[in-house]
Structure formats: structure tokens, C-alpha cells
XYZ file of C-alpha atoms in Angstrom:
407
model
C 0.000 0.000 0.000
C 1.552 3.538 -1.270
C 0.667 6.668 0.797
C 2.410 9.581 -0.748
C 2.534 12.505 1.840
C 3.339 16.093 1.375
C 3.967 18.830 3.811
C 0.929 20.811 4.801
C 0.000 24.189 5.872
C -2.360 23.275 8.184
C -4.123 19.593 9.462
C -2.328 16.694 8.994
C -3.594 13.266 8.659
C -0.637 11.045 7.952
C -0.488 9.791 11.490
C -4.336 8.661 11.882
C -4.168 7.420 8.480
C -1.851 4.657 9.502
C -3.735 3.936 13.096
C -6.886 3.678 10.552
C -5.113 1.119 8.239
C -3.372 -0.919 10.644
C -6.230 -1.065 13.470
C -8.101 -3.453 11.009
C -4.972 -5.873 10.536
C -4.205 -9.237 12.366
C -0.794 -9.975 12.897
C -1.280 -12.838 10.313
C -2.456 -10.260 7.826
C 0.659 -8.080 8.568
C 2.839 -10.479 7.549
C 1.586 -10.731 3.943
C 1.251 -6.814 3.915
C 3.758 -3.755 3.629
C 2.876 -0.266 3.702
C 5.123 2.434 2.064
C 4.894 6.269 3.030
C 6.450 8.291 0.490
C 7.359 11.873 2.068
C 7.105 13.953 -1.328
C 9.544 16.845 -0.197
C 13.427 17.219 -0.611
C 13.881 19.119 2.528
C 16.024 16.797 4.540
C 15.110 17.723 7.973
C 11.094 17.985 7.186
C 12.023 14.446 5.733
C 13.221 13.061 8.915
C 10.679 14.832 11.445
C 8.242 13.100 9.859
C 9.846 9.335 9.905
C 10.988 10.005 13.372
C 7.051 11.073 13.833
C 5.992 7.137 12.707
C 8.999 5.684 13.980
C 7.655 6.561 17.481
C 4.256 6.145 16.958
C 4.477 2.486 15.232
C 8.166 0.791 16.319
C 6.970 -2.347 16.363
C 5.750 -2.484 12.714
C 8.981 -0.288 11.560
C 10.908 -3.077 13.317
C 9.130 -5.678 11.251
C 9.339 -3.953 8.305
C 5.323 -4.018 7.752
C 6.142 -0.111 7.585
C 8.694 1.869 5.001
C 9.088 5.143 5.068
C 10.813 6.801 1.780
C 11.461 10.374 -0.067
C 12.822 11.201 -3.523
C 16.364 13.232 -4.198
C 15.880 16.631 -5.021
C 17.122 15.722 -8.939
C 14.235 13.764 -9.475
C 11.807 16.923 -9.646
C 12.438 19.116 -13.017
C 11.843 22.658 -12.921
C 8.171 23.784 -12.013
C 8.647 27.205 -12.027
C 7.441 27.583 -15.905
C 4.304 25.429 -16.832
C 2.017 26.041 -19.155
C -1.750 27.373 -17.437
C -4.279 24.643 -18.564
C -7.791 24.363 -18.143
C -8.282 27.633 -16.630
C -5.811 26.490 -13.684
C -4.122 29.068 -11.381
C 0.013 28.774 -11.636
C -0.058 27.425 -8.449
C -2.611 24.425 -9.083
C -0.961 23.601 -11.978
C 2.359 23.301 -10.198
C 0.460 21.636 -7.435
C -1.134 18.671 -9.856
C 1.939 18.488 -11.871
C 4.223 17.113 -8.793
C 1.211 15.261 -7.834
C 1.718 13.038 -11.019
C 5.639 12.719 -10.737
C 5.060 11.931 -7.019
C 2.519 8.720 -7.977
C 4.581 7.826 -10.145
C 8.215 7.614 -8.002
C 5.902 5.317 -5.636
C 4.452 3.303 -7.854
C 7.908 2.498 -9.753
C 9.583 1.755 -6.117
C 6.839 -0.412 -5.030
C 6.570 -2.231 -8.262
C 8.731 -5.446 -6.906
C 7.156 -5.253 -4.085
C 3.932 -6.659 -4.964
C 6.031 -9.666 -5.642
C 8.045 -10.042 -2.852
C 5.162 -9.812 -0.507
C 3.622 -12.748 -2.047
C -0.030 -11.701 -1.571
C -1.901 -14.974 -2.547
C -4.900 -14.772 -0.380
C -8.557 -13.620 -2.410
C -8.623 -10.681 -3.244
C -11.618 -9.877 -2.000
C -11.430 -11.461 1.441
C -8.003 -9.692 1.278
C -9.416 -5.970 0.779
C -11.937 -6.122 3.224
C -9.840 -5.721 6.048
C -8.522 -2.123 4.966
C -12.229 -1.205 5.786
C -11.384 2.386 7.677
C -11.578 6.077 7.055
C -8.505 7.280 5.458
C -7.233 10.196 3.693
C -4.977 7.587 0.959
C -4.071 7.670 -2.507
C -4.427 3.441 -1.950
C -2.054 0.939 -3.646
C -2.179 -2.627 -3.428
C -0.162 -4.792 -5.863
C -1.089 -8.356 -6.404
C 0.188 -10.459 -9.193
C -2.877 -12.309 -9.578
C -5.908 -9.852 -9.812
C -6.830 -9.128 -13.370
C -7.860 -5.998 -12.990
C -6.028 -3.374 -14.493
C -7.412 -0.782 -12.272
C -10.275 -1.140 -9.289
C -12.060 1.866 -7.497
C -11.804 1.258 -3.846
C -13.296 4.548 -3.155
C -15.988 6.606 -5.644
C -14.410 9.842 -5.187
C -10.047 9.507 -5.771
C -8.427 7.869 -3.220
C -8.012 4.702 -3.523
C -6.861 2.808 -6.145
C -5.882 -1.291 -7.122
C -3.400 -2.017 -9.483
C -2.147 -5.500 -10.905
C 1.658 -4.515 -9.752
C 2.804 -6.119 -13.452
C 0.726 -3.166 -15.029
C 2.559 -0.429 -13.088
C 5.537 0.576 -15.232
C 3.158 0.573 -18.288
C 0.915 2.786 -16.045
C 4.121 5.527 -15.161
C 5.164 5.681 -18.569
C 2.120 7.099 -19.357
C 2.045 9.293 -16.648
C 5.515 10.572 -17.816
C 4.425 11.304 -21.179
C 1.309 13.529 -20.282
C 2.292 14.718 -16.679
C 2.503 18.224 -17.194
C -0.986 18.170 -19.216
C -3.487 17.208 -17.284
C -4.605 15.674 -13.394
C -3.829 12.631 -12.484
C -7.500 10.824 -12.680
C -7.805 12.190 -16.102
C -4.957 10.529 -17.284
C -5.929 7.328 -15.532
C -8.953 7.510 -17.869
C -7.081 8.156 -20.752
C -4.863 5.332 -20.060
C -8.017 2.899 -19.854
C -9.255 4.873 -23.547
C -6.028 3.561 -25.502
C -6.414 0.189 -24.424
C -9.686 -0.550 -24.955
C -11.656 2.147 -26.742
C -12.541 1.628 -30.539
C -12.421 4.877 -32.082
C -14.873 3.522 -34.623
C -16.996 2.698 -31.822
C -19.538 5.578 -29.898
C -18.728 6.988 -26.302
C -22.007 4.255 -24.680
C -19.308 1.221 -26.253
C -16.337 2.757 -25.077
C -17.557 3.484 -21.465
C -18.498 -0.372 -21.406
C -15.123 -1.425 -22.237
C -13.262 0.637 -19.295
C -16.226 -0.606 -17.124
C -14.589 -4.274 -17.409
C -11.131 -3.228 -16.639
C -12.338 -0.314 -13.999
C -14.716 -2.051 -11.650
C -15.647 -0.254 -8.596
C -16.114 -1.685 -4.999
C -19.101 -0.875 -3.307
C -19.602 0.071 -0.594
C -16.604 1.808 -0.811
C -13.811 0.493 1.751
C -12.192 3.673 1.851
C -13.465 7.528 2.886
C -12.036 10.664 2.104
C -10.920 12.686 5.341
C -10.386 16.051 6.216
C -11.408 19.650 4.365
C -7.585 21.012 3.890
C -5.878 20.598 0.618
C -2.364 20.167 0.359
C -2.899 23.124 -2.287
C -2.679 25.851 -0.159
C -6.228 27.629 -0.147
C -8.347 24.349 -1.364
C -11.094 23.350 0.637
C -12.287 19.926 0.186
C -15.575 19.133 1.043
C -15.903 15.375 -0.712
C -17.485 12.647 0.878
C -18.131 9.228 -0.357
C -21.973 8.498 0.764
C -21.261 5.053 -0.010
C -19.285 3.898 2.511
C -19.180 1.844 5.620
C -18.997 3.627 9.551
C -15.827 3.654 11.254
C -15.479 0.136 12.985
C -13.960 1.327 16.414
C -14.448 -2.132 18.328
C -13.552 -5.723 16.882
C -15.546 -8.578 18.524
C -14.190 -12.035 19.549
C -16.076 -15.441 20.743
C -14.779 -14.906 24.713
C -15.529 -17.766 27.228
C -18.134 -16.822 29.832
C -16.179 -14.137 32.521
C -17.474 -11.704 35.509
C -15.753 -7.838 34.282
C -15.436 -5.822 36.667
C -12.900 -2.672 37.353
C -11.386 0.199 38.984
C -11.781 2.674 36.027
C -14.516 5.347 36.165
C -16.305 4.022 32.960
C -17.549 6.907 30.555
C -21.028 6.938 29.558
C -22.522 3.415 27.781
C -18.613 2.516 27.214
C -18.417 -0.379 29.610
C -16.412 -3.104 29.936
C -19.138 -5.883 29.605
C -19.954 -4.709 25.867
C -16.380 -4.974 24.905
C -15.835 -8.352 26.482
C -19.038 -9.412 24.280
C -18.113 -7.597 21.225
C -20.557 -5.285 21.145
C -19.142 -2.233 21.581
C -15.536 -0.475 23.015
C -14.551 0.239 26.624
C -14.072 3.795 27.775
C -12.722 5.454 30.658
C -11.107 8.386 32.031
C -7.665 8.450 33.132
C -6.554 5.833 34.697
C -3.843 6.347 38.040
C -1.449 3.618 39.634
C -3.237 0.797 41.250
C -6.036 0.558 39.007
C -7.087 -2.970 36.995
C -9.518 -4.360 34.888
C -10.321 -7.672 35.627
C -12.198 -10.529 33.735
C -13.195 -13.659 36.497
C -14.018 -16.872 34.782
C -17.266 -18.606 35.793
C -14.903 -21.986 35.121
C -11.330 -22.233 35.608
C -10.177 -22.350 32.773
C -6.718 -23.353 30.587
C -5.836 -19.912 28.270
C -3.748 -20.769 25.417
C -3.405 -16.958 23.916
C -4.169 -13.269 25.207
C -4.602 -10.104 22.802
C -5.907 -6.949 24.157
C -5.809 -3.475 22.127
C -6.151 0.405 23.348
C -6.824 3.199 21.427
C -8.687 3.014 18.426
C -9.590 4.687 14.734
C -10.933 8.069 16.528
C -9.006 8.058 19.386
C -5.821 6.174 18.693
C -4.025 8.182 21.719
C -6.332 6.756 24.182
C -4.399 3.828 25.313
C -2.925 1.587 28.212
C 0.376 2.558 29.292
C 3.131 0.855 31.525
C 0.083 -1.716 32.666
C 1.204 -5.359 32.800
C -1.015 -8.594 32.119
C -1.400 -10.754 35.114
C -3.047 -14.313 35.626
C -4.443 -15.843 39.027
C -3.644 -19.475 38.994
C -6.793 -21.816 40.076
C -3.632 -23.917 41.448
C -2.597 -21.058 44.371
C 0.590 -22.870 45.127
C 2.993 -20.137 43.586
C 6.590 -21.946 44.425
C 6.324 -23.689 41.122
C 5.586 -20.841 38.819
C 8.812 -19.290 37.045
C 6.711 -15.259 36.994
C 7.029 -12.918 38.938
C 3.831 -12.715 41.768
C 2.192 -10.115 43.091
C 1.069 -9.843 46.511
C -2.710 -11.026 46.134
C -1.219 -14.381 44.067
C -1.276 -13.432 40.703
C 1.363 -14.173 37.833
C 2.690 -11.042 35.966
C 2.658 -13.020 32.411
C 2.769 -9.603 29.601
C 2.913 -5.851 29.483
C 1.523 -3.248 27.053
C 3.555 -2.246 24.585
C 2.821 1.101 21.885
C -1.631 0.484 23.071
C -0.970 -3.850 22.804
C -0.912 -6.674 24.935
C -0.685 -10.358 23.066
C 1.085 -13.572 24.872
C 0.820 -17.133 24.900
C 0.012 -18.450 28.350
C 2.298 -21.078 29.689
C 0.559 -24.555 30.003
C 2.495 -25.061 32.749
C 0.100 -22.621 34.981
C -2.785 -24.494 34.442
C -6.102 -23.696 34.816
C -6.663 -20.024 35.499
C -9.771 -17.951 37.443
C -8.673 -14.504 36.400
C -7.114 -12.369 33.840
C -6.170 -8.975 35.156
C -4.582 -5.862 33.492
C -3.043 -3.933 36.320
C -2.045 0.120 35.731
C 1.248 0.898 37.227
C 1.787 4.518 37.040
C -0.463 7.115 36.162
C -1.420 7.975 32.798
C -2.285 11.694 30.991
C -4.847 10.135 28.897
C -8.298 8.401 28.909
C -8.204 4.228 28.297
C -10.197 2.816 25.611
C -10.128 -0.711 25.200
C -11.276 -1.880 21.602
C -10.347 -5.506 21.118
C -10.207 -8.491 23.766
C -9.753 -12.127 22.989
C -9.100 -14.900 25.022
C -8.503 -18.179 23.178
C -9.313 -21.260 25.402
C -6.860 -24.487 25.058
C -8.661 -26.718 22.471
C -10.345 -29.690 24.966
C -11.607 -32.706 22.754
C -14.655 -34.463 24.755
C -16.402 -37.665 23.379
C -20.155 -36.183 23.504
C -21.929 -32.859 24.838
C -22.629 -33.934 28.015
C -18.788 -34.603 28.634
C -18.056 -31.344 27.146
C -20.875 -29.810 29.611
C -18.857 -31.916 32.906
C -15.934 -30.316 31.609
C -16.980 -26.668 31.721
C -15.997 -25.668 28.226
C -18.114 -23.546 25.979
């Protein structure tokens, strides 16, 4: 996925873009992903505030290399000072849509191999689903596989699928016309050469670049935000047909007592996350407070995965609060954790708004999960996601499974 970036006179929405797209991604999905920011400026310090800017906010996924962060040399731009006005354009816009093109088209040339090297094999559809979020994104996706030469993500221009094969033919074109006319119209163009019959009427033609151009709806992406990067453009676009911001993901959790510390906010509570039915909200949280989830059943947890923070409030999060487990087995000599005072097992820890573990089989069956605040925080806690996966028990029939206690 290419997100070119430019520096702004006023709001910026690089940052939330990213919490958008990689809120909706498992870890599995991550691993068949990468996302490239291309910061379209030449100013070397600019340049690196802005990588240090993600580098802080997502270290984990620059450490994986899920995230790339890039910029051009300042010999790659020619000189802009001297276009010719078009289509009634100001200087400046014309300026402003000419870079534009040369800036889609340094990304799209540098993440041409990557398409391939990611080895995206998954269906495509069942693959773009999970970029469902509100983003401000010029999107590419490259996947050898799709035979589309171009799919509409989004009604209105920003998002955009490409068969990563079809890319250089797609820049060279660009090239050729860049200082003409905006980038969509060229895309259209583009899709005229290769399929429209000249001897043909405009009703044939559009039917032709309807089979190469196919448009997802509802649209999986939404355009944010009324600033331009052209200074002085306001713009008020909104895709009507597109999905709400999903600010909660649900899981199948075994049957638990919530209760905590927190002074919950409003209809936020910590029972309709646990369910999956909504997210958890509370004010700031201070050293000493928990959230705890009681099992009706002991129980034997093979994986934990809780998330803070989400699309519309990704600063919201737990910090410096540790995962802890209360052994049904209280005898603590045997444990190799560290215990606190009322028995539990300090197992995890939060780390950048995430807490994910396995749980060690050797602790058995447990009664609680507890996420205990250390130190006290300068934000409001949101919890969006909470799953619990239970060790797999195989019973002969459902009355064994019932003795048991499993779900």
C-alpha cells in the first residue's frame, strides 16, 4: 500500500491514516502486507521529522518492516517554475497537480517489486476487506494475480488497485502527459487507448473501461479532512457510499465476571467490549487501578490479545500496565513469573496500546485475567479488542463437554 505525503500548511492526517489502516490488521495479515509512506519533499530535515514522527508512533511495525518510510532526491523533480496554465488552472494548481503526477509515479515504480516479494496470494476480495477504515490515501495494493487493471476502492479519488505487473506501463504514461493534465484524467485516458474503438460511440467505449475499472461498493475507503495540500483548497468530498468507522472488533470470549477500577464513561463499559458489542471507555486511569475478567470456570488460556486506542481516538491507550493471571492452582513456588502480593502471575505488558502472549501450560487452569495500571497515565483508556482463546479440549459427547466446563 503507497501513501504519498506532502507537507501541509495546516491539518495533517498522515499519522491517523496509519492507526486507521493498521487497526483493522491481524498480525497474520501483517505479515503478507507492507505499507510504504512516500514523504514527497526534498527538505532533509522535514524528511526526517516526519519518519521520526511514525517511527515513534508504530516501532513495532517499523521493526518488522510491515512499515517503510521513503522520499525522492531533489534531482528527481524538473523545474516547475514555468508550466504552461491549462484548463483555466491558477500557476499554483498547476504546479500543485503536476508534482502530484511525478510523485505517484516515483511510488508506484519503487513499489513495483514489491507486490512480488510480498507474495499476496490470499482472495482478493477477502483480502481488501480488512482495509475497511476512514482514510485520507491515494491506496495501492499490488497483487500479481488480480486481473484488474485498475479497481475503485473509493468513488471519489483515493483509492486505487493495481495489478503490480501493469505499473511501469501505467508511469510511462504518466511521464508522457504529466505536465498536461490531473492525475485521474490521465488514468482515464490510459483505460481509452487500451480498450476504446475509435470507430466505436462513447455508450461502447464506457463499457469497455467498465470491465477493466470495476468499482467496490460500498466503498472500503473515505475521504478525510477539508484542507488541501494546495494551499487555499477546501475539500468538502465525501463518499456516501461507505461503511462507519469500525472502532471495536468482537471475539467469541468464554463466559467471565468484568469488573474494574476505572470510572467508565457513559454506555462505554467493559461488559460490551468483552461481548463484542461495543468499546470500553474510561477516564484516566492512576497507579493501582485494573480491569479484571473472572471466569465462571477455571479455565486453561492458550493466547491473550488486548488493544487500546482506536480509529478516533488512537491516543487513548494503556500505558506501563502489565497482564497478570491468578492461577486456580494457588501454590505459587512452582511458577517461574514474577507474583504479586494477592497471588497473581505477571505473564505480559503493554507495549505502543498492545498486549498479546501465549500463556504457559504449565500454569494451568486459570480464574482470572487482570490488566493492572502501574503509574499514572495523561490520557483516557479505551479498550477496543479483547480475545481470550481457550486451550482446544476434545470431549467424546456434549454432556462430557458440559462436565468439563468448556463452551
Amino acid at each position: 500500500m503507497g501513501i504519498p505525503t506532502v507537507k501541509r500548511e495546516k491539518q495533517h492526517y498522515l499519522i491517523n491514516t496509519l492507526h486507521s489502516l493498521l487497526y483493522e490488521l491481524s498480525e497474520e495479515q501483517k505479515k503478507d502486507c507492507v505499507i510504504i509512506v512516500f514523504v514527497a519533499e526534498v527538505n532533509a530535515e522535514y524528511v526526517n521529522s516526519v519518519a521520526e514522527s511514525i517511527k515513534t508512533s508504530f516501532p513495532r511495525e517499523i521493526q518488522s518492516g510491515i512499515l517503510e518510510v521513503i522520499s525522492p532526491p531533489a534531482s528527481y523533480y524538473p523545474d516547475l517554475s514555468n508550466l504552461k496554465k491549462t484548463f483555466g488552472d491558477s500557476e499554483d494548481r498547476v504546479r500543485w497537480r503536476t508534482k502530484q503526477n511525478l510523485d505517484y509515479s516515483f511510488l508506484m515504480l519503487y513499489a513495483q517489486p514489491k507486490g512480488t516479494l510480498c507474495g499476496i496470494s490470499t482472495n482478493f476480495q477477502n483480502y481488501i476487506r480488512v482495509f475497511k477504515a476512514g482514510v485520507n490515501i491515494k491506496l495501492v495494493i499490488f497483487k500479481q494475480q488480480q486481473k484488474y487493471l485498475n479497481m475503485h476502492l473509493l468513488v471519489l479519488l483515493s483509492g486505487k488497485l493495481f495489478k503490480s505487473e501493469d505499473l511501469p506501463l501505467i508511469v510511462e504514461f504518466f511521464l508522457m502527459f504529466y505536465k498536461d493534465k490531473p492525475i485521474d484524467w490521465l488514468i482515464d485516458h490510459l483505460l481509452w487507448v487500451k480498450v476504446c474503438n475509435p470507430e466505436k460511440d462513447a455508450i461502447h467505449c464506457e463499457k469497455e473501461k467498465a470491465e477493466l475499472r470495476i468499482r467496490a461498493k460500498p466503498s472500503l475507503f473515505q475521504h478525510m479532512g477539508i484542507y488541501s495540500s494546495l494551499a487555499g483548497k477546501i475539500q468538502n468530498l465525501k463518499d456516501k457510499d461507505f461503511g462507519k468507522n469500525v472502532l471495536h472488533k468482537a471475539h467469541n470470549n468464554p463466559p467471565a465476571k468484568v469488573d474494574t477500577s476505572l470510572q467508565i464513561y457513559q454506555q462505554y463499559t467493559l461488559e460490551k467490549i468483552y461481548k463484542g458489542e461495543d468499546c470500553f471507555w474510561a477516564s484516566a486511569p492512576v497507579a493501582g487501578d485494573y480491569i479484571r475478567f473472572t471466569f465462571l470456570n477455571p479455565l486453561k488460556i492458550e493466547r491473550y490479545f488486548f488493544r487500546s486506542g482506536n480509529m478516533e481516538h488512537p491516543g487513548d491507550k494503556l500505558f506501563n500496565t502489565t497482564v497478570e493471571v491468578l492461577p486456580a492452582d494457588v501454590s505459587l513456588s512452582k511458577f517461574n513469573y514474577p507474583a504479586t502480593k494477592d497471588g497473581y502471575l505477571k505473564i505480559g505488558a503493554f507495549e505502543n496500546g498492545i498486549a498479546e502472549g501465549g500463556v504457559s501450560q504449565s500454569i494451568g487452569k486459570i480464574q482470572a485475567i487482570r490488566l493492572s495500571v502501574n503509574s499514572d497515565s495523561p490520557v483516557w483508556a479505551i479498550l477496543s479488542e479483547v480475545s481470550m482463546k481457550v486451550v482446544s479440549i476434545h470431549c467424546k459427547d456434549f454432556e462430557q463437554c458440559i462436565e468439563i466446563g468448556t463452551t
